[in-house]
Coordinates of N, CA and C and ligand atoms in Angstrom, one line a residue:
X1 N -23.2 40.8 -92.8 CA -23.1 41.6 -91.6 C -23.8 42.9 -91.7
X2 N -24.4 43.4 -90.7 CA -25.1 44.7 -90.7 C -24.3 45.6 -89.7
X3 N -23.9 46.8 -90.2 CA -23.3 47.7 -89.3 C -24.1 49.0 -89.2
X4 N -24.5 49.4 -88.0 CA -25.2 50.6 -87.8 C -24.2 51.6 -87.2
X5 N -24.3 52.8 -87.7 CA -23.3 53.8 -87.3 C -24.0 55.0 -86.8
X6 N -23.7 55.4 -85.6 CA -24.3 56.6 -85.1 C -23.2 57.7 -85.1
X7 N -23.5 58.8 -85.8 CA -22.5 59.8 -86.0 C -23.2 61.1 -86.5
X8 N -22.6 62.2 -86.2 CA -23.1 63.5 -86.7 C -22.7 63.6 -88.2
X9 N -21.8 62.8 -88.7 CA -21.4 62.8 -90.1 C -21.5 61.4 -90.7
X10 N -22.6 60.8 -90.7 CA -22.7 59.4 -91.2 C -22.3 59.3 -92.7
X11 N -22.6 60.4 -93.4 CA -22.3 60.3 -94.9 C -20.8 60.3 -95.1
X12 N -20.1 60.9 -94.2 CA -18.6 60.9 -94.3 C -18.1 59.5 -94.2
X13 N -18.6 58.8 -93.3 CA -18.1 57.4 -93.1 C -18.6 56.5 -94.3
X14 N -19.9 56.8 -94.7 CA -20.4 56.0 -95.8 C -19.6 56.3 -97.1
X15 N -19.1 57.5 -97.3 CA -18.3 57.9 -98.4 C -17.0 57.1 -98.4
X16 N -16.3 57.1 -97.2 CA -15.1 56.3 -97.0 C -15.3 54.9 -97.3
X17 N -16.5 54.4 -96.9 CA -16.7 53.0 -97.1 C -17.3 52.6 -98.4
X18 N -17.4 53.5 -99.3 CA -18.0 53.2 -100.6 C -17.0 52.7 -101.6
X19 N -15.7 52.8 -101.2 CA -14.6 52.4 -102.2 C -14.0 51.1 -101.8
X20 N -13.2 50.6 -102.7 CA -12.4 49.4 -102.5 C -13.1 48.2 -101.9
X21 N -12.4 47.6 -100.9 CA -12.9 46.4 -100.4 C -14.3 46.5 -99.7
X22 N -14.5 47.6 -98.9 CA -15.7 47.8 -98.2 C -16.9 48.1 -99.2
X23 N -16.6 48.8 -100.3 CA -17.5 49.1 -101.3 C -18.0 47.7 -102.0
X24 N -17.0 46.9 -102.2 CA -17.2 45.6 -102.9 C -18.1 44.7 -101.9
X25 N -17.7 44.8 -100.7 CA -18.5 44.0 -99.7 C -20.0 44.4 -99.7
X26 N -20.2 45.7 -99.8 CA -21.6 46.2 -99.9 C -22.3 45.8 -101.2
X27 N -21.5 45.9 -102.3 CA -22.1 45.6 -103.6 C -22.5 44.1 -103.6
X28 N -21.7 43.3 -103.0 CA -22.0 41.8 -103.0 C -23.0 41.4 -101.9
X29 N -23.5 42.4 -101.2 CA -24.5 42.1 -100.2 C -24.0 41.4 -99.0
X30 N -22.6 41.5 -98.8 CA -22.0 40.9 -97.6 C -22.0 41.8 -96.4
X31 N -22.2 43.1 -96.7 CA -22.1 44.1 -95.6 C -23.2 45.1 -95.9
X32 N -24.0 45.5 -94.9 CA -24.9 46.6 -95.1 C -24.6 47.6 -94.0
X33 N -24.4 48.8 -94.5 CA -24.0 49.9 -93.6 C -25.2 50.9 -93.5
X34 N -25.6 51.2 -92.2 CA -26.7 52.1 -92.0 C -26.3 53.3 -91.1
X35 N -26.5 54.5 -91.6 CA -26.1 55.7 -90.8 C -27.3 56.2 -90.0
X36 N -27.0 56.7 -88.8 CA -28.0 57.3 -87.9 C -27.4 58.6 -87.4
X37 N -28.1 59.7 -87.6 CA -27.6 61.0 -87.2 C -28.4 61.5 -85.9
X38 N -27.6 61.7 -84.8 CA -28.3 62.2 -83.6 C -29.1 63.4 -83.8
X39 N -28.7 64.2 -84.8 CA -29.4 65.5 -85.0 C -30.9 65.2 -85.5
X40 N -31.0 64.1 -86.2 CA -32.4 63.7 -86.7 C -33.2 63.3 -85.5
X41 N -32.6 62.9 -84.4 CA -33.4 62.4 -83.2 C -33.4 63.5 -82.1
X42 N -32.9 64.7 -82.4 CA -32.9 65.7 -81.4 C -34.2 66.5 -81.5
X43 N -34.5 67.1 -80.3 CA -35.8 67.8 -80.2 C -35.6 69.3 -80.3
X44 N -36.6 70.0 -80.5 CA -36.6 71.5 -80.6 C -36.2 72.0 -81.9
X45 N -36.4 73.3 -82.1 CA -36.2 73.8 -83.5 C -34.7 73.9 -83.8
X46 N -33.8 74.0 -82.8 CA -32.4 74.0 -83.1 C -31.8 72.6 -83.2
X47 N -32.5 71.6 -82.9 CA -32.1 70.2 -82.9 C -30.7 70.1 -82.3
X48 N -30.6 70.5 -81.1 CA -29.4 70.6 -80.4 C -28.8 69.2 -80.0
X49 N -27.6 69.0 -80.2 CA -27.0 67.7 -80.0 C -25.8 67.7 -78.9
X50 N -25.5 69.0 -78.5 CA -24.4 69.1 -77.5 C -24.6 70.3 -76.6
X51 N -23.8 70.4 -75.6 CA -23.9 71.5 -74.6 C -22.6 71.6 -73.9
X52 N -22.5 72.7 -73.1 CA -21.2 73.0 -72.4 C -21.0 72.0 -71.3
X53 N -19.7 71.7 -71.0 CA -19.5 70.7 -69.9 C -19.7 71.4 -68.5
X54 N -20.4 70.6 -67.6 CA -20.5 71.1 -66.2 C -19.1 71.1 -65.7
X55 N -18.8 72.1 -64.8 CA -17.5 72.2 -64.2 C -16.6 73.1 -65.1
X56 N -17.0 73.5 -66.2 CA -16.3 74.4 -67.1 C -15.3 73.6 -67.9
X57 N -14.5 74.4 -68.6 CA -13.5 73.8 -69.5 C -13.9 73.9 -71.0
X58 N -12.9 73.6 -71.9 CA -13.2 73.9 -73.3 C -14.1 72.8 -73.9
X59 N -14.6 73.1 -75.1 CA -15.3 72.1 -75.9 C -16.7 71.9 -75.4
X60 N -17.4 71.0 -76.1 CA -18.8 70.7 -75.9 C -18.9 69.2 -75.7
X61 N -20.0 68.8 -75.0 CA -20.2 67.4 -74.7 C -21.5 67.0 -75.4
X62 N -21.6 65.8 -76.0 CA -22.8 65.4 -76.7 C -23.9 65.0 -75.7
X63 N -25.1 65.4 -76.0 CA -26.2 65.2 -75.1 C -26.6 63.7 -75.1
X64 N -27.2 63.3 -74.0 CA -27.7 61.9 -73.8 C -28.8 61.6 -74.8
X65 N -29.9 62.3 -74.7 CA -31.1 61.9 -75.4 C -31.1 61.7 -76.9
X66 N -30.5 62.6 -77.7 CA -30.4 62.3 -79.1 C -29.7 61.0 -79.4
X67 N -28.6 60.7 -78.7 CA -27.9 59.5 -79.0 C -28.7 58.3 -78.5
X68 N -29.3 58.4 -77.4 CA -30.1 57.3 -76.9 C -31.2 56.9 -77.8
X69 N -31.8 58.0 -78.4 CA -32.9 57.7 -79.3 C -32.4 57.0 -80.6
X70 N -31.2 57.4 -81.0 CA -30.6 56.8 -82.2 C -30.3 55.3 -81.9
X71 N -29.7 55.1 -80.7 CA -29.4 53.7 -80.3 C -30.7 52.8 -80.4
X72 N -31.7 53.4 -79.8 CA -33.0 52.6 -79.8 C -33.5 52.4 -81.2
X73 N -33.5 53.4 -82.0 CA -34.0 53.3 -83.4 C -33.1 52.2 -84.2
X74 N -31.8 52.3 -84.0 CA -30.9 51.4 -84.7 C -31.1 50.0 -84.2
X75 N -31.3 49.8 -82.9 CA -31.5 48.5 -82.4 C -32.7 47.9 -83.0
X76 N -33.8 48.7 -83.0 CA -35.1 48.2 -83.5 C -35.1 47.9 -85.0
X77 N -34.1 48.4 -85.7 CA -34.1 48.3 -87.2 C -33.5 47.0 -87.7
X78 N -32.8 46.3 -86.8 CA -32.1 45.2 -87.3 C -32.6 43.9 -86.7
X79 N -32.3 42.7 -87.3 CA -32.9 41.5 -86.9 C -32.4 40.9 -85.5
X80 N -31.1 41.2 -85.2 CA -30.6 40.6 -84.0 C -30.1 41.7 -83.0
X81 N -30.0 41.3 -81.8 CA -29.5 42.3 -80.8 C -28.0 42.6 -81.1
X82 N -27.6 43.7 -80.6 CA -26.2 44.0 -80.8 C -25.6 44.8 -79.6
X83 N -24.3 44.6 -79.4 CA -23.6 45.4 -78.5 C -23.4 46.8 -79.0
X84 N -23.3 47.8 -78.2 CA -23.0 49.2 -78.6 C -21.5 49.4 -78.4
X85 N -20.8 49.7 -79.5 CA -19.3 49.9 -79.4 C -19.0 51.4 -79.6
X86 N -18.4 52.0 -78.6 CA -18.1 53.4 -78.7 C -16.6 53.6 -79.0
X87 N -16.4 54.4 -80.1 CA -15.0 54.7 -80.5 C -14.5 55.8 -79.7
X88 N -13.4 55.6 -78.9 CA -12.9 56.7 -78.1 C -11.4 56.4 -77.7
X89 N -10.6 57.5 -77.5 CA -9.2 57.2 -77.1 C -9.1 56.5 -75.8
X90 N -10.2 56.5 -75.0 CA -10.2 55.8 -73.7 C -10.4 54.3 -73.8
X91 N -10.7 53.8 -75.1 CA -11.1 52.4 -75.3 C -9.9 51.5 -75.2
X92 N -10.2 50.2 -75.4 CA -9.2 49.1 -75.5 C -8.5 49.3 -76.9
X93 N -7.2 49.3 -76.9 CA -6.5 49.4 -78.2 C -6.9 48.3 -79.2
X94 N -7.3 48.6 -80.4 CA -7.7 47.7 -81.4 C -6.6 46.8 -81.9
X95 N -6.8 45.5 -81.9 CA -5.8 44.5 -82.4 C -6.5 43.7 -83.5
X96 N -5.7 42.9 -84.2 CA -6.3 42.1 -85.3 C -7.1 41.0 -84.6
X97 N -6.7 40.5 -83.4 CA -7.5 39.5 -82.7 C -8.9 40.1 -82.4
X98 N -9.0 41.4 -82.0 CA -10.3 42.0 -81.7 C -11.0 42.2 -83.0
X99 N -10.3 42.5 -84.1 CA -11.0 42.7 -85.4 C -11.7 41.3 -85.8
X100 N -10.9 40.2 -85.6 CA -11.5 38.9 -85.9 C -12.8 38.6 -85.1
X101 N -12.7 39.0 -83.9 CA -13.9 38.8 -83.0 C -15.1 39.6 -83.5
X102 N -14.8 40.9 -83.8 CA -15.9 41.8 -84.3 C -16.4 41.3 -85.6
X103 N -15.5 40.8 -86.4 CA -15.9 40.3 -87.8 C -16.8 39.1 -87.7
X104 N -16.8 38.4 -86.6 CA -17.6 37.2 -86.5 C -19.0 37.5 -86.0
X105 N -19.3 38.7 -85.7 CA -20.6 39.0 -85.2 C -21.6 39.3 -86.4
X106 N -22.8 39.1 -86.1 CA -23.8 39.4 -87.2 C -24.1 40.8 -87.4
X107 N -23.9 41.6 -86.3 CA -24.2 43.0 -86.3 C -23.2 43.8 -85.5
X108 N -22.9 45.0 -85.9 CA -22.2 46.0 -85.0 C -23.0 47.3 -84.9
X109 N -22.9 47.9 -83.8 CA -23.5 49.2 -83.7 C -22.3 50.2 -83.2
X110 N -21.9 51.0 -84.1 CA -20.7 51.8 -83.7 C -21.2 53.2 -83.4
X111 N -20.7 53.7 -82.3 CA -21.1 55.1 -81.8 C -19.8 56.0 -81.9
X112 N -20.0 57.1 -82.7 CA -18.9 58.0 -82.8 C -19.2 59.3 -82.0
X113 N -18.2 59.7 -81.2 CA -18.4 60.9 -80.5 C -17.7 62.1 -81.2
X114 N -18.1 63.3 -80.9 CA -17.4 64.5 -81.4 C -17.1 65.4 -80.3
X115 N -16.5 66.5 -80.5 CA -16.2 67.5 -79.5 C -15.4 66.8 -78.3
X116 N -15.8 67.1 -77.1 CA -15.0 66.5 -75.9 C -15.5 65.1 -75.6
X117 N -16.5 64.7 -76.3 CA -17.0 63.3 -76.0 C -18.5 63.3 -75.8
X118 N -18.9 62.2 -75.1 CA -20.3 62.0 -74.9 C -20.6 62.0 -73.4
X119 N -21.7 62.5 -73.0 CA -22.1 62.5 -71.5 C -21.8 61.1 -71.0
X120 N -21.1 61.1 -69.8 CA -20.6 59.8 -69.3 C -21.8 58.9 -68.9
X121 N -23.0 59.5 -68.5 CA -24.1 58.7 -68.1 C -24.6 57.8 -69.3
X122 N -24.5 58.4 -70.5 CA -24.9 57.6 -71.7 C -24.0 56.4 -71.9
X123 N -22.7 56.7 -71.7 CA -21.7 55.6 -71.8 C -22.0 54.5 -70.8
X124 N -22.2 54.9 -69.5 CA -22.4 53.9 -68.5 C -23.7 53.1 -68.7
X125 N -24.7 53.7 -69.3 CA -26.0 53.0 -69.4 C -26.1 52.2 -70.7
X126 N -25.5 52.7 -71.8 CA -25.7 52.1 -73.1 C -24.6 51.4 -73.8
X127 N -23.3 51.8 -73.4 CA -22.2 51.3 -74.1 C -21.7 50.0 -73.5
X128 N -21.4 49.0 -74.4 CA -21.0 47.7 -73.9 C -19.4 47.6 -74.0
X129 N -18.8 48.3 -75.0 CA -17.4 48.3 -75.1 C -16.9 49.5 -75.7
X130 N -15.6 49.9 -75.4 CA -15.0 51.1 -75.9 C -13.8 50.7 -76.7
X131 N -13.6 51.2 -77.9 CA -12.4 50.8 -78.7 C -11.7 52.0 -79.1
X132 N -10.3 52.0 -79.0 CA -9.5 53.0 -79.5 C -8.6 52.5 -80.6
X133 N -8.4 53.3 -81.6 CA -7.5 52.9 -82.7 C -6.1 53.3 -82.5
X134 N -5.7 53.9 -81.4 CA -4.3 54.2 -81.1 C -4.2 55.3 -80.1
X135 N -3.0 55.5 -79.6 CA -2.8 56.5 -78.5 C -2.6 57.9 -79.1
X136 N -3.6 58.4 -79.7 CA -3.6 59.8 -80.3 C -5.0 60.2 -80.3
X137 N -5.3 61.5 -80.4 CA -6.6 62.0 -80.3 C -7.1 62.5 -81.7
X138 N -8.2 61.9 -82.2 CA -8.8 62.4 -83.4 C -9.9 63.4 -83.0
X139 N -10.4 64.2 -84.0 CA -11.5 65.1 -83.6 C -12.8 64.5 -83.6
X140 N -12.9 63.2 -83.8 CA -14.2 62.5 -83.7 C -13.9 61.0 -84.0
X141 N -15.0 60.2 -83.7 CA -14.8 58.8 -83.8 C -15.0 58.3 -85.3
X142 N -15.3 59.2 -86.2 CA -15.6 58.7 -87.6 C -14.5 58.0 -88.3
X143 N -13.3 58.6 -88.2 CA -12.2 57.9 -88.8 C -11.9 56.6 -88.2
X144 N -12.0 56.5 -86.8 CA -11.8 55.2 -86.1 C -12.9 54.2 -86.6
X145 N -14.1 54.7 -86.7 CA -15.2 53.8 -87.2 C -14.9 53.3 -88.6
X146 N -14.4 54.1 -89.5 CA -14.0 53.7 -90.8 C -12.9 52.7 -90.8
X147 N -12.0 52.8 -89.8 CA -10.9 51.8 -89.7 C -11.5 50.5 -89.3
X148 N -12.4 50.5 -88.3 CA -13.0 49.3 -87.8 C -13.8 48.6 -89.0
X149 N -14.6 49.4 -89.7 CA -15.4 48.9 -90.8 C -14.5 48.2 -91.9
X150 N -13.5 48.9 -92.2 CA -12.6 48.4 -93.3 C -12.0 47.0 -92.8
X151 N -11.4 47.0 -91.6 CA -10.8 45.8 -91.1 C -11.7 44.7 -91.0
X152 N -12.9 45.0 -90.6 CA -13.9 43.9 -90.4 C -14.5 43.4 -91.7
X153 N -14.7 44.4 -92.6 CA -15.3 44.0 -93.9 C -14.4 43.0 -94.7
X154 N -13.1 43.3 -94.6 CA -12.2 42.4 -95.4 C -12.1 41.0 -94.9
X155 N -12.6 40.8 -93.7 CA -12.6 39.4 -93.2 C -13.9 38.7 -93.4
X156 N -14.9 39.4 -94.0 CA -16.1 38.7 -94.3 C -15.9 37.7 -95.5
X157 N -16.4 36.5 -95.3 CA -16.3 35.5 -96.3 C -16.8 36.0 -97.7
X158 N -15.9 35.8 -98.7 CA -16.3 36.2 -100.1 C -16.0 37.6 -100.5
X159 N -15.4 38.4 -99.5 CA -15.0 39.8 -99.9 C -13.7 39.8 -100.6
X160 N -12.7 39.2 -100.1 CA -11.4 39.2 -100.7 C -11.2 38.2 -101.8
X161 N -10.5 38.5 -102.8 CA -10.1 37.5 -103.8 C -9.0 36.6 -103.2
X162 N -8.8 35.5 -103.9 CA -7.7 34.6 -103.4 C -6.4 35.4 -103.3
X163 N -6.1 36.2 -104.3 CA -4.9 36.9 -104.4 C -4.7 37.9 -103.2
X164 N -5.8 38.3 -102.5 CA -5.7 39.2 -101.5 C -5.8 38.6 -100.1
X165 N -5.9 37.3 -100.1 CA -6.1 36.4 -99.0 C -5.7 37.1 -97.6
X166 N -6.6 37.2 -96.7 CA -6.4 37.8 -95.4 C -5.4 37.0 -94.6
X167 N -5.4 35.7 -94.8 CA -4.6 34.8 -94.0 C -3.1 35.2 -94.0
X168 N -2.7 35.8 -95.1 CA -1.3 36.2 -95.1 C -0.9 37.6 -94.6
X169 N -2.0 38.3 -94.2 CA -1.7 39.6 -93.7 C -0.8 39.7 -92.5
X170 N -0.2 40.9 -92.3 CA 0.5 41.2 -91.1 C -0.5 40.9 -90.0
X171 N 0.0 40.5 -88.8 CA -0.7 40.3 -87.6 C -1.7 39.1 -87.6
X172 N -2.0 38.5 -88.8 CA -2.9 37.4 -88.7 C -2.3 36.2 -88.0
X173 N -0.9 36.1 -88.0 CA -0.3 35.1 -87.3 C 0.6 35.7 -86.1
X174 N 0.2 36.9 -85.8 CA 1.0 37.6 -84.7 C 2.3 38.2 -85.1
X175 N 2.6 38.1 -86.4 CA 3.9 38.7 -86.9 C 3.7 39.7 -88.0
X176 N 4.7 40.5 -88.3 CA 4.6 41.4 -89.4 C 4.7 40.7 -90.7
X177 N 4.2 41.3 -91.8 CA 4.2 40.6 -93.1 C 5.7 40.6 -93.6
X178 N 5.9 39.7 -94.6 CA 7.2 39.7 -95.2 C 7.2 40.8 -96.4
X179 N 8.4 41.1 -96.9 CA 8.4 42.0 -98.0 C 7.9 41.4 -99.3
X180 N 7.4 42.3 -100.2 CA 6.8 41.8 -101.5 C 7.5 42.5 -102.6
X181 N 7.6 41.9 -103.7 CA 8.2 42.4 -104.9 C 7.4 42.1 -106.2
X182 N 7.6 43.0 -107.2 CA 7.0 42.6 -108.5 C 8.0 43.1 -109.6
X183 N 7.6 43.0 -110.8 CA 8.5 43.4 -111.9 C 9.0 44.9 -111.8
X184 N 10.1 45.3 -112.3 CA 11.1 44.4 -113.0 C 12.0 43.7 -111.9
X185 N 12.7 42.7 -112.4 CA 13.6 41.9 -111.5 C 14.8 42.7 -111.1
X186 N 15.3 43.4 -112.1 CA 16.5 44.3 -111.9 C 16.0 45.7 -112.0
X187 N 16.5 46.5 -111.0 CA 16.1 47.9 -111.0 C 17.2 48.7 -110.3
X188 N 17.4 50.0 -110.7 CA 18.5 50.7 -110.0 C 18.3 50.8 -108.5
X189 N 17.1 50.6 -108.0 CA 16.9 50.6 -106.5 C 17.2 49.3 -105.9
X190 N 17.5 48.3 -106.7 CA 17.8 46.9 -106.1 C 17.2 45.8 -106.9
X191 N 17.7 44.6 -106.7 CA 17.2 43.4 -107.5 C 16.2 42.7 -106.5
X192 N 15.3 41.9 -107.2 CA 14.4 41.1 -106.4 C 15.2 39.9 -105.9
X193 N 15.0 39.5 -104.6 CA 15.8 38.4 -104.0 C 15.6 37.2 -104.9
X194 N 16.7 36.5 -105.2 CA 16.7 35.4 -106.2 C 15.8 34.3 -105.8
X195 N 15.7 34.0 -104.5 CA 14.9 32.9 -104.0 C 13.4 33.0 -104.5
X196 N 12.9 34.2 -104.7 CA 11.5 34.4 -105.1 C 11.3 34.0 -106.6
X197 N 12.4 33.9 -107.3 CA 12.3 33.4 -108.7 C 12.7 32.0 -108.9
X198 N 13.0 31.3 -107.8 CA 13.6 30.0 -107.9 C 12.5 28.9 -108.3
X199 N 11.3 29.2 -108.1 CA 10.2 28.3 -108.3 C 10.1 27.2 -107.2
X200 N 11.0 27.3 -106.2 CA 11.0 26.3 -105.2 C 10.1 26.8 -104.0
X201 N 8.9 26.3 -104.0 CA 7.9 26.9 -103.1 C 8.3 26.6 -101.6
X202 N 8.9 25.5 -101.3 CA 9.3 25.3 -99.9 C 10.3 26.3 -99.5
X203 N 11.3 26.6 -100.4 CA 12.3 27.6 -100.1 C 11.7 29.0 -99.9
X204 N 10.7 29.3 -100.9 CA 10.1 30.6 -100.8 C 9.3 30.8 -99.5
X205 N 8.6 29.8 -99.1 CA 7.8 29.8 -97.8 C 8.8 30.0 -96.7
X206 N 9.9 29.3 -96.7 CA 10.9 29.4 -95.6 C 11.5 30.9 -95.6
X207 N 11.8 31.4 -96.7 CA 12.4 32.7 -96.8 C 11.4 33.7 -96.3
X208 N 10.1 33.6 -96.7 CA 9.1 34.5 -96.3 C 8.9 34.5 -94.8
X209 N 8.8 33.3 -94.3 CA 8.7 33.1 -92.8 C 9.8 33.8 -92.1
X210 N 11.0 33.6 -92.6 CA 12.2 34.1 -92.0 C 12.2 35.7 -92.0
X211 N 11.8 36.2 -93.2 CA 11.7 37.7 -93.3 C 10.6 38.2 -92.3
X212 N 9.5 37.5 -92.2 CA 8.5 37.9 -91.3 C 9.0 37.9 -89.9
X213 N 9.6 36.9 -89.5 CA 10.2 36.8 -88.1 C 11.2 37.9 -87.9
X214 N 12.1 38.1 -88.9 CA 13.2 39.0 -88.8 C 12.7 40.4 -88.7
X215 N 11.7 40.8 -89.5 CA 11.2 42.1 -89.5 C 10.5 42.4 -88.2
X216 N 9.8 41.4 -87.7 CA 9.0 41.6 -86.4 C 10.1 41.8 -85.3
X217 N 11.1 41.0 -85.3 CA 12.2 41.1 -84.3 C 12.8 42.5 -84.3
X218 N 13.1 43.0 -85.6 CA 13.7 44.3 -85.7 C 12.7 45.5 -85.3
X219 N 11.5 45.4 -85.8 CA 10.6 46.5 -85.7 C 9.6 46.5 -84.6
X220 N 9.2 45.3 -84.2 CA 8.2 45.1 -83.1 C 8.6 44.0 -82.2
X221 N 9.8 44.2 -81.5 CA 10.2 43.1 -80.6 C 9.1 42.7 -79.6
X222 N 8.2 43.6 -79.2 CA 7.1 43.2 -78.3 C 6.3 42.1 -78.8
X223 N 6.1 42.0 -80.2 CA 5.3 41.0 -80.8 C 6.0 39.6 -80.7
X224 N 7.4 39.7 -81.0 CA 8.2 38.5 -80.9 C 8.1 37.8 -79.5
X225 N 8.1 38.7 -78.5 CA 8.0 38.2 -77.1 C 6.7 37.4 -76.9
X226 N 5.6 37.9 -77.6 CA 4.3 37.3 -77.4 C 4.1 36.1 -78.2
X227 N 4.8 36.0 -79.4 CA 4.5 35.0 -80.4 C 5.0 33.6 -79.8
X228 N 4.3 32.6 -80.1 CA 4.8 31.3 -79.7 C 5.6 30.7 -80.9
X229 N 6.9 30.8 -80.9 CA 7.7 30.4 -82.0 C 8.1 28.9 -81.9
X230 N 8.1 28.3 -83.0 CA 8.5 26.8 -83.1 C 10.0 26.8 -83.1
X231 N 10.6 25.6 -83.0 CA 12.0 25.4 -83.0 C 12.6 25.9 -84.3
X232 N 11.9 25.6 -85.4 CA 12.3 26.0 -86.8 C 12.3 27.5 -86.8
X233 N 11.2 28.2 -86.3 CA 11.2 29.6 -86.3 C 12.4 30.2 -85.6
X234 N 12.7 29.6 -84.4 CA 13.9 30.1 -83.7 C 15.2 30.0 -84.5
X235 N 15.3 28.9 -85.2 CA 16.5 28.7 -86.1 C 16.5 29.7 -87.2
X236 N 15.3 29.9 -87.8 CA 15.3 30.9 -88.9 C 15.6 32.3 -88.4
X237 N 15.1 32.7 -87.2 CA 15.4 34.0 -86.7 C 16.8 34.1 -86.3
X238 N 17.4 33.1 -85.7 CA 18.9 33.1 -85.4 C 19.7 33.4 -86.7
X239 N 19.3 32.7 -87.7 CA 20.1 32.8 -89.0 C 19.9 34.3 -89.5
X240 N 18.7 34.8 -89.4 CA 18.4 36.2 -89.8 C 19.3 37.1 -89.0
X241 N 19.4 36.9 -87.7 CA 20.2 37.8 -86.9 C 21.6 37.8 -87.3
X242 N 22.1 36.6 -87.5 CA 23.5 36.4 -87.9 C 23.8 37.1 -89.2
X243 N 22.9 36.9 -90.1 CA 23.1 37.5 -91.5 C 23.1 39.0 -91.4
X244 N 22.4 39.6 -90.4 CA 22.4 41.1 -90.3 C 21.1 41.7 -90.8
X245 N 21.2 42.5 -91.8 CA 20.1 43.4 -92.2 C 19.0 42.8 -92.9
X246 N 17.9 43.6 -93.1 CA 16.8 43.3 -94.0 C 17.3 43.4 -95.4
X247 N 16.7 42.6 -96.4 CA 17.2 42.7 -97.8 C 16.7 43.9 -98.5
X248 N 17.4 44.2 -99.6 CA 17.0 45.2 -100.6 C 16.7 46.5 -100.0
X249 N 17.5 46.9 -99.0 CA 17.4 48.3 -98.6 C 18.4 49.1 -99.4
X250 N 17.9 49.5 -100.6 CA 18.8 50.2 -101.5 C 19.1 51.6 -101.0
X251 N 20.3 52.0 -101.4 CA 20.7 53.4 -101.0 C 19.7 54.4 -101.6
X252 N 19.4 55.4 -100.8 CA 18.5 56.4 -101.4 C 19.2 57.2 -102.4
X253 N 18.5 57.5 -103.6 CA 19.2 58.2 -104.6 C 19.6 59.6 -104.2
Ligands
ADE301 N1 -12.0 59.3 -81.2 C1 -11.0 60.2 -81.0 N2 -9.8 59.7 -80.9 C2 -10.0 58.4 -81.1 C3 -9.1 57.2 -81.1 N3 -7.8 57.4 -81.0 N4 -9.6 56.0 -81.3 C4 -11.0 55.9 -81.4 N5 -11.8 56.9 -81.4 C5 -11.4 58.1 -81.2

């Protein structure tokens, strides 16, 4: 996958993306990240990229032409056409289903705004979709772009090891993930649930599914309402409700 990123701080995103899973994806040639800075496409000795908003008010608005030139340059630099995705708090809230769809594309072109945003005419003419990473305001789209890049990179075939398998992640099946434990078995903060050491994989799967259902019910009831639960799921969840709490919530020292 090729990702073009238009930002006044492309190095910032490249830096975030050079570690961990995204770094590995790049090393393995599974992901190529290219940064484009509107300042490089801006005219005049000041290379101006923003100006004051018409109608007054605080902040600055990013100019149409430097961004447009970047979009054209980025489009021309890659083999296939691509949608322009603008990161903004006005966008559609990002979900794992959207991440899966984005990850299936050959190319992404991510546009990051700064200041009060981008001139609306640029958005109307060039932007195909707007994505928000949550109902809060960041000072620019760069962190949101890094979130999208990370989420998309880890779904590229060959990026994750078996042990990191994305199929088991929270949200991949519409539910929150189950709890995880490692050594030691006994600890002053609590013991590892016995079922996980039983060696009985059917029981372990059942327990994990039940925890996953129970946690989702407790913490994100909205997701339970949307999930299509089987009869067995309903029975597991009923048993979880009757039993009461989540496991291993040790008393704080
Ligand atoms: N830019 C500023 N805030 C944002 C948000 N919440 N999501 C995506 N891009 C943004």
